[in-house]
Amino acid sequence: MPKVIATKEDWIRKGIEKFAHSGERGLIIDQMSKELGCSKSSFYWYFEDRSDFIARIVERWSEIATEDVIRSSSAPENVVERITTMLKHMFSATRKGDFLFYLRKWSEESQSFQTELATIERTRMNYAKELFVRAGMSSETAESKSFILYHYYLGWYERHKNQRIGEEELRLHIEQLRMQLLGL
């Protein structure tokens, strides 16, 4: 039987999946190695220890859930379309577990993760603020609306995280948000 070698990215993807569903206690190296079909020693080829692993999965999750969304939302030339794209990304991402919840919980025990979480959330709100300013709002109004939008999103996700959101429901929700945020 050929030897299976899991890549660093395989481990990180599996870690994101496990963390999103069980938090830090779901990151059982032996169990994940079985699911990846490799020896658990391969884990140590890529990561110094469990803390390093958690740092890498948080870093990768942030790239996917924040930086990629910002990059994708920045593509349209029209600022209203940029805002609409950002909202679509935010409110269509359900059924993906509770990564942010578990990160918030883990950050209560770890200063470095508390700092990382604050950076992620500030980046998200700053991006929304930047879009709102480009749409013609004052910096103060844009800051307030980005704060409200982000915290609304956190509550909305908690209520809808296990639901599949249909295209029409998403479209109506985005329209309502655009009306409230931009008056459009």
mmCIF file of C-alpha atoms in Angstrom, residues 107-178:
data_model
loop_
_atom_site.group_PDB
_atom_site.id
_atom_site.type_symbol
_atom_site.label_atom_id
_atom_site.label_comp_id
_atom_site.label_asym_id
_atom_site.label_seq_id
_atom_site.Cartn_x
_atom_site.Cartn_y
_atom_site.Cartn_z
ATOM 1 C CA SER A 107 -8.764 34.372 22.525
ATOM 2 C CA GLU A 108 -10.059 34.664 26.098
ATOM 3 C CA GLU A 109 -7.196 32.360 27.101
ATOM 4 C CA SER A 110 -4.513 33.604 24.719
ATOM 5 C CA GLN A 111 -3.340 37.197 24.330
ATOM 6 C CA SER A 112 -1.870 36.515 20.881
ATOM 7 C CA PHE A 113 -5.200 35.205 19.594
ATOM 8 C CA GLN A 114 -7.006 38.116 21.235
ATOM 9 C CA THR A 115 -4.767 40.443 19.236
ATOM 10 C CA GLU A 116 -5.310 38.410 16.046
ATOM 11 C CA LEU A 117 -9.097 38.477 16.507
ATOM 12 C CA ALA A 118 -9.073 42.236 17.100
ATOM 13 C CA THR A 119 -6.998 42.707 13.934
ATOM 14 C CA ILE A 120 -9.371 40.563 11.849
ATOM 15 C CA GLU A 121 -12.441 42.394 13.095
ATOM 16 C CA ARG A 122 -10.854 45.833 12.717
ATOM 17 C CA THR A 123 -9.799 44.944 9.135
ATOM 18 C CA ARG A 124 -13.359 43.916 8.298
ATOM 19 C CA MET A 125 -14.930 47.037 9.768
ATOM 20 C CA ASN A 126 -12.297 49.324 8.220
ATOM 21 C CA TYR A 127 -12.989 47.867 4.784
ATOM 22 C CA ALA A 128 -16.737 48.481 5.145
ATOM 23 C CA LYS A 129 -16.015 51.994 6.444
ATOM 24 C CA GLU A 130 -13.783 52.686 3.428
ATOM 25 C CA LEU A 131 -16.575 51.612 1.067
ATOM 26 C CA PHE A 132 -19.144 53.742 2.881
ATOM 27 C CA VAL A 133 -16.859 56.793 2.691
ATOM 28 C CA ARG A 134 -16.431 56.178 -1.050
ATOM 29 C CA ALA A 135 -20.219 56.040 -1.291
ATOM 30 C CA GLY A 136 -20.338 59.593 0.077
ATOM 31 C CA MET A 137 -20.734 59.203 3.836
ATOM 32 C CA SER A 138 -18.748 61.199 6.347
ATOM 33 C CA SER A 139 -15.980 59.268 8.074
ATOM 34 C CA GLU A 140 -17.912 59.338 11.356
ATOM 35 C CA THR A 141 -21.137 58.024 9.788
ATOM 36 C CA ALA A 142 -19.220 55.382 7.833
ATOM 37 C CA GLU A 143 -17.456 54.217 11.003
ATOM 38 C CA SER A 144 -20.754 53.962 12.862
ATOM 39 C CA LYS A 145 -22.455 52.067 10.028
ATOM 40 C CA SER A 146 -19.538 49.663 9.607
ATOM 41 C CA PHE A 147 -19.635 48.908 13.347
ATOM 42 C CA ILE A 148 -23.395 48.352 13.285
ATOM 43 C CA LEU A 149 -23.197 46.225 10.119
ATOM 44 C CA TYR A 150 -20.469 43.985 11.517
ATOM 45 C CA HIS A 151 -22.235 43.413 14.815
ATOM 46 C CA TYR A 152 -25.537 42.857 13.017
ATOM 47 C CA TYR A 153 -23.731 40.253 10.891
ATOM 48 C CA LEU A 154 -22.454 38.452 14.013
ATOM 49 C CA GLY A 155 -25.987 38.133 15.399
ATOM 50 C CA TRP A 156 -27.462 37.261 12.011
ATOM 51 C CA TYR A 157 -24.885 34.519 11.476
ATOM 52 C CA GLU A 158 -25.607 33.049 14.902
ATOM 53 C CA ARG A 159 -29.304 32.767 14.011
ATOM 54 C CA HIS A 160 -28.758 31.444 10.476
ATOM 55 C CA LYS A 161 -25.500 29.479 10.676
ATOM 56 C CA ASN A 162 -27.214 26.103 10.236
ATOM 57 C CA GLN A 163 -29.601 27.182 7.481
ATOM 58 C CA ARG A 164 -29.196 27.152 3.755
ATOM 59 C CA ILE A 165 -29.973 30.643 2.460
ATOM 60 C CA GLY A 166 -31.699 30.624 -0.919
ATOM 61 C CA GLU A 167 -30.803 33.044 -3.715
ATOM 62 C CA GLU A 168 -34.088 34.953 -3.472
ATOM 63 C CA GLU A 169 -33.892 35.257 0.304
ATOM 64 C CA LEU A 170 -30.299 36.483 0.006
ATOM 65 C CA ARG A 171 -31.257 39.001 -2.687
ATOM 66 C CA LEU A 172 -34.085 40.432 -0.560
ATOM 67 C CA HIS A 173 -31.836 40.613 2.490
ATOM 68 C CA ILE A 174 -29.119 42.441 0.538
ATOM 69 C CA GLU A 175 -31.724 44.886 -0.825
ATOM 70 C CA GLN A 176 -32.939 45.639 2.707
ATOM 71 C CA LEU A 177 -29.385 46.163 3.938
ATOM 72 C CA ARG A 178 -28.522 48.435 1.016
#
